[in-house]
mmCIF file of C-alpha atoms and ligand atoms in Angstrom:
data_model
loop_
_atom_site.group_PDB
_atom_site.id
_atom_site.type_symbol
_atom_site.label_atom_id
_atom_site.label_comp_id
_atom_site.label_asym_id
_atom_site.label_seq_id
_atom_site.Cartn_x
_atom_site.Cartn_y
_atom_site.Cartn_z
ATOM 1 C CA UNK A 1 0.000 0.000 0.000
ATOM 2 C CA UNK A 2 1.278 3.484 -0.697
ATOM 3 C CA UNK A 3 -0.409 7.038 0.332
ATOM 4 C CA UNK A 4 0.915 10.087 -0.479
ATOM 5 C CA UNK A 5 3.381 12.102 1.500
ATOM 6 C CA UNK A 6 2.019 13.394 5.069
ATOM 7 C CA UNK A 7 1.441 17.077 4.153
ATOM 8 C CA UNK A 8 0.237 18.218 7.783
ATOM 9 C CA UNK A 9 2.758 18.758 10.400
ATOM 10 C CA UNK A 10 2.838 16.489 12.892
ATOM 11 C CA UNK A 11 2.411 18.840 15.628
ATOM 12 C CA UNK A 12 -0.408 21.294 16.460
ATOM 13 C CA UNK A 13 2.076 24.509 16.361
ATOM 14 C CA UNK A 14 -0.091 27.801 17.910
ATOM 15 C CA UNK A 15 1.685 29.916 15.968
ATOM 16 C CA UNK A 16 0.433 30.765 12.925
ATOM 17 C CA UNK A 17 3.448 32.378 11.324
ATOM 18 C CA UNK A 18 5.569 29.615 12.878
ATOM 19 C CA UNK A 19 3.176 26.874 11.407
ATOM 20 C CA UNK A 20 3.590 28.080 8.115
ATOM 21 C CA UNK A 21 6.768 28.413 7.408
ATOM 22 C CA UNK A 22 7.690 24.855 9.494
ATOM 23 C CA UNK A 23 4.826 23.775 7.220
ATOM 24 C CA UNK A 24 6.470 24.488 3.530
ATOM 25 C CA UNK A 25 9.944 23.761 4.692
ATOM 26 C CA UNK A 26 9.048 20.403 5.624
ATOM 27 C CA UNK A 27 6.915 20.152 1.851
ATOM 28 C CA UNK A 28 10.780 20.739 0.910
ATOM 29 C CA UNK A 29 12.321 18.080 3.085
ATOM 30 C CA UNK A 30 9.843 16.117 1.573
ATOM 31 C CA UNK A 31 10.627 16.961 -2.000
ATOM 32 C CA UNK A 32 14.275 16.195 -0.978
ATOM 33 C CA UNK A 33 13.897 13.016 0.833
ATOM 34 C CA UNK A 34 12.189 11.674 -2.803
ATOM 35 C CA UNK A 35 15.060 12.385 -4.480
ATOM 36 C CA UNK A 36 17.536 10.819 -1.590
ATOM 37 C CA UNK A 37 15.945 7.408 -2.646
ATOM 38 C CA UNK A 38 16.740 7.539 -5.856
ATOM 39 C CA UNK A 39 18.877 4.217 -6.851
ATOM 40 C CA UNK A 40 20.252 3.995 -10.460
ATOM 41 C CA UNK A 41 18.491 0.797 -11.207
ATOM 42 C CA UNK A 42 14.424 1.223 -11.070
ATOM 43 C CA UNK A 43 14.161 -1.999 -8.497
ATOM 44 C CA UNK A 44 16.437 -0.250 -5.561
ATOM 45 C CA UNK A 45 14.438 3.126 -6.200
ATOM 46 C CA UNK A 46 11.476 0.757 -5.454
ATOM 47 C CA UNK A 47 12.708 -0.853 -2.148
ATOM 48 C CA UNK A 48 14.215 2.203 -1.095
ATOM 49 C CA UNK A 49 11.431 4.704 -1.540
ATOM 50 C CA UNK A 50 8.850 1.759 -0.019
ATOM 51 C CA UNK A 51 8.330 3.032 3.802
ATOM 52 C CA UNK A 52 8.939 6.369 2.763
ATOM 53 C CA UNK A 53 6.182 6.946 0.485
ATOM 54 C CA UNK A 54 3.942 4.791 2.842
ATOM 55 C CA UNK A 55 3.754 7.203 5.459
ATOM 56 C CA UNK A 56 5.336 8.123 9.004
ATOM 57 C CA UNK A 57 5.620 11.282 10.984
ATOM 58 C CA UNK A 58 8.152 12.941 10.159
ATOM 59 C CA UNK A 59 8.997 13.610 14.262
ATOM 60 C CA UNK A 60 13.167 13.956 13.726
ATOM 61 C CA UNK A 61 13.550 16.525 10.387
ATOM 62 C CA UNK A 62 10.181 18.504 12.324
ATOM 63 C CA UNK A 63 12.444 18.311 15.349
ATOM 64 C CA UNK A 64 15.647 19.655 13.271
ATOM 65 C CA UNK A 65 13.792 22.282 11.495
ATOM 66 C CA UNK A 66 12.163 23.189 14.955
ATOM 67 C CA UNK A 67 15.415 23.483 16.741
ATOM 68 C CA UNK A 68 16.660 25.760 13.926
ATOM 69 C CA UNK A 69 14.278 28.335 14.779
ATOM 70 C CA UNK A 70 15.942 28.776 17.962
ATOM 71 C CA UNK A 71 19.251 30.342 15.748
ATOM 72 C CA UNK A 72 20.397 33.031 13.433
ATOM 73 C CA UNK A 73 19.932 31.377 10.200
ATOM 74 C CA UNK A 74 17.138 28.778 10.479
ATOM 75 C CA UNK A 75 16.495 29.092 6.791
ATOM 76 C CA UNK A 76 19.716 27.824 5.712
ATOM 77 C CA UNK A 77 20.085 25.202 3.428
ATOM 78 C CA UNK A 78 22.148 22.854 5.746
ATOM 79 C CA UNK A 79 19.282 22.794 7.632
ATOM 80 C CA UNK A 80 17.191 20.818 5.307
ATOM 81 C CA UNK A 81 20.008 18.835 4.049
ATOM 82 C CA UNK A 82 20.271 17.882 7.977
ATOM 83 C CA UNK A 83 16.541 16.956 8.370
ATOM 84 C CA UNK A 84 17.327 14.472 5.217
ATOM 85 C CA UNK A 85 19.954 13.077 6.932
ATOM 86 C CA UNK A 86 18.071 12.339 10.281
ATOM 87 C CA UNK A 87 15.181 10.894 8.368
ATOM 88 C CA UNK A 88 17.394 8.526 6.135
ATOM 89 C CA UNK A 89 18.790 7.265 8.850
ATOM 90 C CA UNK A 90 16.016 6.604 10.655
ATOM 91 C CA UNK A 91 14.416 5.070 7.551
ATOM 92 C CA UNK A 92 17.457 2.709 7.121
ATOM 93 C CA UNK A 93 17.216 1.506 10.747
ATOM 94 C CA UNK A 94 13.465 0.356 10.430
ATOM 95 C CA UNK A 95 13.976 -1.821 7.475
ATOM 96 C CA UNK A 96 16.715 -3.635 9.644
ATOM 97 C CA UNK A 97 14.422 -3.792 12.815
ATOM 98 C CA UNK A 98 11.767 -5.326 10.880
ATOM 99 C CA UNK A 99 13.846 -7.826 9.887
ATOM 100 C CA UNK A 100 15.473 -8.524 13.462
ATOM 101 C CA UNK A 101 11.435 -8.163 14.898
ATOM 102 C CA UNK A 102 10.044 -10.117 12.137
ATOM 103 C CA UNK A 103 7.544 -7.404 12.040
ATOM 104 C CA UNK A 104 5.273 -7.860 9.061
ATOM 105 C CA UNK A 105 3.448 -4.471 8.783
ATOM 106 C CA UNK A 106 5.077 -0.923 9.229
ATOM 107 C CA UNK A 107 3.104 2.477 8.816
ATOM 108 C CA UNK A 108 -0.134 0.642 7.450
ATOM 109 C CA UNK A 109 2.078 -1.177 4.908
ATOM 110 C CA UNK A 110 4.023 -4.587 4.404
ATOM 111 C CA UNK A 111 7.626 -4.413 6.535
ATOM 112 C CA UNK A 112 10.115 -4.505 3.684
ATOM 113 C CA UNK A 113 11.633 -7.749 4.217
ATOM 114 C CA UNK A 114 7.654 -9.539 4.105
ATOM 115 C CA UNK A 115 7.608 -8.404 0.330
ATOM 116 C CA UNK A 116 11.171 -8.685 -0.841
ATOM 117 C CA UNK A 117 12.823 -11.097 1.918
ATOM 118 C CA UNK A 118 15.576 -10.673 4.028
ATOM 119 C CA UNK A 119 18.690 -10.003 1.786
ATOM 120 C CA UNK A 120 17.150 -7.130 0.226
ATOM 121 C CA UNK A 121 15.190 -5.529 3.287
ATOM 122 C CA UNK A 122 18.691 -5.619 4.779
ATOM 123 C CA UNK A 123 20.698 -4.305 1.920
ATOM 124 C CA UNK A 124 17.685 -1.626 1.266
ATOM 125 C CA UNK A 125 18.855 -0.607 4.636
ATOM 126 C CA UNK A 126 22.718 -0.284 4.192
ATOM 127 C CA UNK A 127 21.611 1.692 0.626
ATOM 128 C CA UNK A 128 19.684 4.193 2.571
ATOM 129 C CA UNK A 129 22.196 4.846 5.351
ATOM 130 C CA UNK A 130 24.604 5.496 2.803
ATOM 131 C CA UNK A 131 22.668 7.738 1.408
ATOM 132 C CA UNK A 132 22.454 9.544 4.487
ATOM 133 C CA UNK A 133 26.178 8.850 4.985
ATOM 134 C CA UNK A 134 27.125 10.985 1.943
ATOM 135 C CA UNK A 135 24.629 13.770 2.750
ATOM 136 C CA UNK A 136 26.567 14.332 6.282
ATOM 137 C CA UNK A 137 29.783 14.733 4.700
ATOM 138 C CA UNK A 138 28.602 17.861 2.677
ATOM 139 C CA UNK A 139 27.680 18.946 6.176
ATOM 140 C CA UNK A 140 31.467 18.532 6.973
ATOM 141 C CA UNK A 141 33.403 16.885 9.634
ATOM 142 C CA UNK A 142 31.927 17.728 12.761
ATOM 143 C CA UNK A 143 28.373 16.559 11.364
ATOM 144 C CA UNK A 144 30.131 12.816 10.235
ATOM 145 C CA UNK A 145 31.692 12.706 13.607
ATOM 146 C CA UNK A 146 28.237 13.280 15.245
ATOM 147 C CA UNK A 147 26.003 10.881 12.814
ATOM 148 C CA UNK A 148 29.267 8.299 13.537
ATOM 149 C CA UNK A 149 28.580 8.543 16.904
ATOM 150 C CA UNK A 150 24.794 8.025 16.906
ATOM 151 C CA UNK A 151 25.245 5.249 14.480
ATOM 152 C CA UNK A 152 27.408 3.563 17.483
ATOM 153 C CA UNK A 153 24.788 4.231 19.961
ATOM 154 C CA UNK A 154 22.081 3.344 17.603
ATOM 155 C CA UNK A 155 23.431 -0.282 16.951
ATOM 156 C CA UNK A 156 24.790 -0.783 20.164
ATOM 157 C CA UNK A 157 21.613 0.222 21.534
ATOM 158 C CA UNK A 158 19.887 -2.518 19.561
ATOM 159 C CA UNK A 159 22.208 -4.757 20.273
ATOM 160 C CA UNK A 160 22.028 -4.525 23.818
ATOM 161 C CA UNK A 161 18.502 -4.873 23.482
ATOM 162 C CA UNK A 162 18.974 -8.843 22.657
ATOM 163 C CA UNK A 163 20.912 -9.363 25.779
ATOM 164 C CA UNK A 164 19.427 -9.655 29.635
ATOM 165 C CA UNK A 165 20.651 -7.413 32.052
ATOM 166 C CA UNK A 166 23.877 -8.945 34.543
ATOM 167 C CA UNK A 167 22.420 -10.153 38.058
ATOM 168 C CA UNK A 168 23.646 -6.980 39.568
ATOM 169 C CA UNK A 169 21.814 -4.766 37.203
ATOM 170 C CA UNK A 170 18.996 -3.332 37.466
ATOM 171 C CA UNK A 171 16.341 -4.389 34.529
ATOM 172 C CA UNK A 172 14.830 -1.155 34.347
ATOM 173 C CA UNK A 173 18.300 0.984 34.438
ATOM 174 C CA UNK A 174 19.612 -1.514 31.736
ATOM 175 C CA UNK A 175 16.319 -1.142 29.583
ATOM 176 C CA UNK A 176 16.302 2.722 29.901
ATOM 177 C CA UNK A 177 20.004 2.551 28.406
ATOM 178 C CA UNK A 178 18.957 0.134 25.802
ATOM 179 C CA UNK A 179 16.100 3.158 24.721
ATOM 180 C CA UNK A 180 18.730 6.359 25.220
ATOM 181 C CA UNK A 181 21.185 4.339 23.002
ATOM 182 C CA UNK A 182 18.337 2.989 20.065
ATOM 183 C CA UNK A 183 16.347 5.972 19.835
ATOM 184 C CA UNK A 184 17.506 8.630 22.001
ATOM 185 C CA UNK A 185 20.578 8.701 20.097
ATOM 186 C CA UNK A 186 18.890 9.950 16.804
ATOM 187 C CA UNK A 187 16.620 12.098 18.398
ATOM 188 C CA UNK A 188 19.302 14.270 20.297
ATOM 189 C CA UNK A 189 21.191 14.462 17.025
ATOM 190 C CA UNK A 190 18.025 16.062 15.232
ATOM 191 C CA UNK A 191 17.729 18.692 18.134
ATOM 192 C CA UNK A 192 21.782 18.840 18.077
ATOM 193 C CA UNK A 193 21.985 19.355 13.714
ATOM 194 C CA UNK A 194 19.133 21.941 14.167
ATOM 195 C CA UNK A 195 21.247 24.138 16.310
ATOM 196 C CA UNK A 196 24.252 23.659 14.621
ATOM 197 C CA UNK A 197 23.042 24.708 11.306
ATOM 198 C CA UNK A 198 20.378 26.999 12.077
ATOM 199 C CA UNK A 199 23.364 29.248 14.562
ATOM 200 C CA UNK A 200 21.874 28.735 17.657
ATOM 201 C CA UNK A 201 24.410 29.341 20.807
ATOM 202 C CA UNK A 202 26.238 26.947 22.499
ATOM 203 C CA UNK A 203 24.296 27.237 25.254
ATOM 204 C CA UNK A 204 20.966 26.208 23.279
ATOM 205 C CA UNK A 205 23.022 23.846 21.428
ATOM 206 C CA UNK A 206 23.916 21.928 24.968
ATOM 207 C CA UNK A 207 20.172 22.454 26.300
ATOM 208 C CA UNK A 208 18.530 20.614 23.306
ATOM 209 C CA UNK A 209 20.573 17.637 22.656
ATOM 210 C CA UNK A 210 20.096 16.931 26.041
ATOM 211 C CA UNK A 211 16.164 17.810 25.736
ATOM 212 C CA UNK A 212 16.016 15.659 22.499
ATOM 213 C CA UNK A 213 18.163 12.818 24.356
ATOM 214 C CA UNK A 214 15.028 12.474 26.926
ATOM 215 C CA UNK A 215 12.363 13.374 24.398
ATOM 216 C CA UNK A 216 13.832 10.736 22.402
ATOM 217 C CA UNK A 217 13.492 7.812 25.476
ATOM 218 C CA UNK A 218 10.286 9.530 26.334
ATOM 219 C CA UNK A 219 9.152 8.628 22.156
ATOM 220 C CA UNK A 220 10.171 4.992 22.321
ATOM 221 C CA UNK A 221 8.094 4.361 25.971
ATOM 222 C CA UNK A 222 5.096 5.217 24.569
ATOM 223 C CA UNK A 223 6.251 3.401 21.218
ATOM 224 C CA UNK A 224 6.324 0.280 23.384
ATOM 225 C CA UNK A 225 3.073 1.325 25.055
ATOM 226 C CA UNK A 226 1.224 1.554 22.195
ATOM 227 C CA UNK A 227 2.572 -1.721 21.147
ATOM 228 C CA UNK A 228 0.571 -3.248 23.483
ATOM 229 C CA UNK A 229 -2.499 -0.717 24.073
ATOM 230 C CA UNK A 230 -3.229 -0.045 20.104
ATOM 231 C CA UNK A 231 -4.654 -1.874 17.491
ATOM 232 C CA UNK A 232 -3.179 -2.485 14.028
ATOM 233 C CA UNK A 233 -5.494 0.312 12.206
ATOM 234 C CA UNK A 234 -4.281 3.250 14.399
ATOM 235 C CA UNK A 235 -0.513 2.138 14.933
ATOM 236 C CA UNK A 236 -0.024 0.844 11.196
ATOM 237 C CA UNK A 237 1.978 -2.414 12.577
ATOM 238 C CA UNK A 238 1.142 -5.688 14.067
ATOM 239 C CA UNK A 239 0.058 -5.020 17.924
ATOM 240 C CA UNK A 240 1.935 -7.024 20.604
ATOM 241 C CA UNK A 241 5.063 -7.461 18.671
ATOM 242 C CA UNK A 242 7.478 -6.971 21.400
ATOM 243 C CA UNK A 243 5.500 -9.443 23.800
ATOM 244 C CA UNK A 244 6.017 -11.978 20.499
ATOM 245 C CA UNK A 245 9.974 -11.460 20.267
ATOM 246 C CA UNK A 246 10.609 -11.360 23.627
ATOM 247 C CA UNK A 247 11.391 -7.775 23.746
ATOM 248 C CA UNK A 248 11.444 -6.528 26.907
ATOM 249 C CA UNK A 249 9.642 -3.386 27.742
ATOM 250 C CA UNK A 250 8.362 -1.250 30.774
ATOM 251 C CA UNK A 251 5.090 -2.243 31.374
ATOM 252 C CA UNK A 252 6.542 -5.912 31.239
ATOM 253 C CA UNK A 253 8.720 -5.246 33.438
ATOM 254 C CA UNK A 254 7.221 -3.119 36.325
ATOM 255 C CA UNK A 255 4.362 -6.093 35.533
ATOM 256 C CA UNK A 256 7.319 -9.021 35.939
ATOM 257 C CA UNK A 257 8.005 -7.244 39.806
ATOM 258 C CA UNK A 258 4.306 -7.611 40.823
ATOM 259 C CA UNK A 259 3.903 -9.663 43.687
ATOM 260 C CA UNK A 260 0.303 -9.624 43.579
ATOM 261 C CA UNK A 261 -0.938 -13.269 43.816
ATOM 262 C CA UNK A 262 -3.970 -11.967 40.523
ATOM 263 C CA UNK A 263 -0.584 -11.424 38.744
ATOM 264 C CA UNK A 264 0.599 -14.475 39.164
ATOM 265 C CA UNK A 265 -0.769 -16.071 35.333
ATOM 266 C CA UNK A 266 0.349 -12.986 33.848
ATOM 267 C CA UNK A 267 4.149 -13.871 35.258
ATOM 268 C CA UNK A 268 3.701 -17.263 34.117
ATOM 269 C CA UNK A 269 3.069 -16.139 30.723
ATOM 270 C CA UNK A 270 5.574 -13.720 30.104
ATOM 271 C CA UNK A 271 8.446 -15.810 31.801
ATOM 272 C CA UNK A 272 7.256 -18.376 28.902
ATOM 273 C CA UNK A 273 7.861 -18.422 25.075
ATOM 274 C CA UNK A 274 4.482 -16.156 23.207
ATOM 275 C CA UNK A 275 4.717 -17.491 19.904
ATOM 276 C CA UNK A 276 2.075 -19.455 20.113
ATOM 277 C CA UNK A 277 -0.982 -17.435 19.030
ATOM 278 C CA UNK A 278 -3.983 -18.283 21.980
ATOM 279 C CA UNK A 279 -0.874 -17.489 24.862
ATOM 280 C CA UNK A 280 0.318 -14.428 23.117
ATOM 281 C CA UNK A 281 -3.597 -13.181 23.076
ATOM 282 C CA UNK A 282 -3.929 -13.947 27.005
ATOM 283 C CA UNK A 283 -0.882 -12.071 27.712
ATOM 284 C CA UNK A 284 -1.380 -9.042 25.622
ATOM 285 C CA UNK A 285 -5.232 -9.057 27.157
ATOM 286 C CA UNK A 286 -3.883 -9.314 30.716
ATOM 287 C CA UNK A 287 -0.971 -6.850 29.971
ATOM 288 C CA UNK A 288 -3.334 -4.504 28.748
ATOM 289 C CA UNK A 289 -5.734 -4.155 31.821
ATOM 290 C CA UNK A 290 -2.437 -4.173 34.260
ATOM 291 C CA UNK A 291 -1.962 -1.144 36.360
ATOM 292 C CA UNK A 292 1.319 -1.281 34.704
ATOM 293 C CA UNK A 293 0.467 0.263 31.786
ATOM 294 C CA UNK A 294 -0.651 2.955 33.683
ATOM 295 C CA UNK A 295 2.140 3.321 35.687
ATOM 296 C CA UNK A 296 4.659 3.540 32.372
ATOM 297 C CA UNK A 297 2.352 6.025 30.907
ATOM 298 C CA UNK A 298 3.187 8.239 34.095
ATOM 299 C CA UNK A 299 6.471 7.610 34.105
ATOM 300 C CA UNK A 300 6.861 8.461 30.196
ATOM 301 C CA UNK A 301 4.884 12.413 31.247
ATOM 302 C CA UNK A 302 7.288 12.791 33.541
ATOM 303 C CA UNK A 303 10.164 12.239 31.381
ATOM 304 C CA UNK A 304 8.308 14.685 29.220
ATOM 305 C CA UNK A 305 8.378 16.987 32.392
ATOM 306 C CA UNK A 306 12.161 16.813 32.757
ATOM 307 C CA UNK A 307 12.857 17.439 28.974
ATOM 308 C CA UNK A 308 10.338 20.486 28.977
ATOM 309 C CA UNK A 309 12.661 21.649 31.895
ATOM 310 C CA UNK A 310 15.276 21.996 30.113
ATOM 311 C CA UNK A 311 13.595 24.238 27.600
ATOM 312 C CA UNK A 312 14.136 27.752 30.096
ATOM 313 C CA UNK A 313 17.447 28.034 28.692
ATOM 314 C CA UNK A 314 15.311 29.402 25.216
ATOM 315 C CA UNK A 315 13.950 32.454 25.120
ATOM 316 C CA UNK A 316 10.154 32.483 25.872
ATOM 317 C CA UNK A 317 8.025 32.431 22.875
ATOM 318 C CA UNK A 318 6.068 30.430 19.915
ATOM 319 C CA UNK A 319 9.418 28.289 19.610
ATOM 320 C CA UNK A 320 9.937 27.377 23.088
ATOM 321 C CA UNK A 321 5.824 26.611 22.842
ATOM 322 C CA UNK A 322 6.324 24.388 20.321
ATOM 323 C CA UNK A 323 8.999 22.709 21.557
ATOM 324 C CA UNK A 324 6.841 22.451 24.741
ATOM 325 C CA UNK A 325 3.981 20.584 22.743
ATOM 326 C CA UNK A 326 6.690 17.822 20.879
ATOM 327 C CA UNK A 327 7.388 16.969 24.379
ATOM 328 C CA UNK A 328 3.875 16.497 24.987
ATOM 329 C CA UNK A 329 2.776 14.757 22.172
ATOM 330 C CA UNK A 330 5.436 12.270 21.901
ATOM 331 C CA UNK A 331 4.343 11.376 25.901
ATOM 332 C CA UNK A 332 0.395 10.892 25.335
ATOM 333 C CA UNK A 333 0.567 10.205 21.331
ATOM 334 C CA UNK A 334 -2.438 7.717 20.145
ATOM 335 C CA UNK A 335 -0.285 6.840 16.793
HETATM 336 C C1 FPP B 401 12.742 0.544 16.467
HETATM 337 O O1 FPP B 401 12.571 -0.155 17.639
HETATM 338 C C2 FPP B 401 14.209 0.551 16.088
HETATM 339 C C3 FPP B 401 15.089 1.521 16.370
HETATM 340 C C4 FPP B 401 14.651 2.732 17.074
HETATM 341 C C5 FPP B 401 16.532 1.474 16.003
HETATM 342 C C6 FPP B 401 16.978 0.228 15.334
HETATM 343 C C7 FPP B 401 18.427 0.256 15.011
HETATM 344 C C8 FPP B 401 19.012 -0.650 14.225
HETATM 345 C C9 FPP B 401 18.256 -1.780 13.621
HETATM 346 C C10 FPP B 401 20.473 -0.548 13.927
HETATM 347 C C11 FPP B 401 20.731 -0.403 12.441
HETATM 348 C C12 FPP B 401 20.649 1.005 12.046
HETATM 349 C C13 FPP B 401 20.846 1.546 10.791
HETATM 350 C C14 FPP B 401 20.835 3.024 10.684
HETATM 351 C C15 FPP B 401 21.077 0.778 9.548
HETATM 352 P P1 FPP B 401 11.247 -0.968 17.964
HETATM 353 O O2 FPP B 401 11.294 -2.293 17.327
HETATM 354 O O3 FPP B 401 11.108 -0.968 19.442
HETATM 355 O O4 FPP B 401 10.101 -0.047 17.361
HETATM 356 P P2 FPP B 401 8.965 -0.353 16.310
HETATM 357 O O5 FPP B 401 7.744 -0.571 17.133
HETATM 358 O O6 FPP B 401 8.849 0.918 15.499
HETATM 359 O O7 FPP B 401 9.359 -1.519 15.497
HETATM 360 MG MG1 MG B 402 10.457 -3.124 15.724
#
């Protein structure tokens, strides 16, 4: 299935003046990011433009366009050659998860690797991070050094994410470092690139990485949340994913420390193997109606909290607003 490109923002910005002009320069990121996926042979153009063109958010170029505005020159040009780069890397890293998840369905359509198999989901992948990879070094050298450095912390993150936590460790600390690292990462670097190339002040600069840094962990919480809570038609990918690969996540675990003797089935369950189709559906069903799920959704506000905190180093204003609302719909998001 393909739709056309999302041409709302995804954020309710107040502003009207601020709205508009966040509004066409993401119609040009959009514009650009066609043209990124360009392969020379017609089949890689295919695979490569695939999850673009079948929808998504848009969250990290918004976030680097956003972060701009907080600078001298938010209109430059390296801005929306940085949004591209954020986006194409985050493209390239869902056609790998979906392999590693054996996720079937991404943003309403078939995963990659479900149409095409493995080899060229994977390769798809590699084709778009270079892509990305060459955009970065006409940013220069400090902007490879950066996108090196979240590439680290985005594969180590996943990486991490396929081993338990030592005996000593705690499984929430370990899990919360597993999220900073896979998602976190790119997020900071969007709010990071934004103030770099838009000529915001080192002082703005150090505020929103570390703002997009907790954003970003704030983002993948409620990703996992909705994995569980949503159905297929609002998330656009197959509900209860994680629980099927063994993927740990917070409202597993906060439910895995219940010593309530009710929870006791629910334990059972997830301390078991869910690939079998009637066990998976009793888990996700208990899951769902455990106070855990409540209790992650307050924890992921109040990581929300701390990262709107750190937005008094900018000046007041429509930007600062806005920034103020990401935070808050990446916490409570539906989708
Ligand atoms: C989604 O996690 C996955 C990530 C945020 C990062 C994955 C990173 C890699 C696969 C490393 C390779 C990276 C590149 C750039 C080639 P999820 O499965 O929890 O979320 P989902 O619900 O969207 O699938
Ligand atoms: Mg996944």
């Amino acid at each position: 299935m393909t739709t056309s490109a999302p041409q709302e923002l995804a954020l309710p910005v107040l502003d009207a003046e601020l709205a508009s002009r966040l509004g066409a320069r993401m119609q040009r990121v959009e514009t650009l990011l066609a043209g990124h996926v360009q392969g020379r042979a017609p089949f890689v153009t295919e695979a490569a433009s695939h999850l673009l063109r079948a929808g998504g958010k848009r969250l990290r170029p918004l976030l680097v366009l956003l972060a701009a505005e907080t600078g001298e020159e938010p209109d430059s040009d390296d801005v929306l050659t940085a949004a591209c780069v954020v986006e194409l890397t985050h493209l390239a890293s869902l056609y790998h998860d979906d392999v590693m998840d054996e996720a079937d369905l991404r943003r309403g359509a078939d995963a990659a690797h479900a149409r095409w198999g493995n080899h060229v989901a994977i390769l798809t992948g590699d084709f778009l991070f270079s892509k990305s990879s060459e955009l970065t070094a006409v940013l220069g050298a400090d902007a490879v050094g950066i996108q090196a450095r979240t590439f680290t912390r985005l594969v180590e993150g996943q990486i991490l994410e396929t081993v338990a936590p030592g005996p000593d460790e705690d499984p929430v600390a370990h899990h919360l470092e597993v999220l900073a690292g896979k998602t976190g990462s790119l997020i900071a670097t969007s709010a990071e690139y934004g103030t770099i190339f838009g000529g915001a002040s080192p002082e703005v600069r150090a505020a929103l990485t570390a703002y997009g840094e907790i954003v970003g962990v704030a983002f993948q919480l409620s990703d996992d949340i909705l994995d569980i809570a949503s159905d297929a038609a609002e998330s656009g990918k197959t509900p209860g994913t994680d629980l099927r690969e063994g993927v740990p996540t917070l409202p597993v675990l906060l439910a895995r420390t219940s010593t309530e003797p009710g929870d006791a089935r629910l334990r059972e369950l997830l301390d078991q193997d869910l690939d079998d189709d009637v066990l998976h559906a009793e888990a996700l069903g208990l899951l769902r109606a455990h106070p855990a799920m409540e209790e992650a959704r307050r924890y992921v506000v109040a990581r929300a909290d701390e990262a709107k905190q750190l937005l008094v180093a900018l000046p007041e204003g429509p930007v600062r607003e806005a920034l103020e609302t990401f935070a808050d719909i990446v916490a409570t998001r539906s989708a």
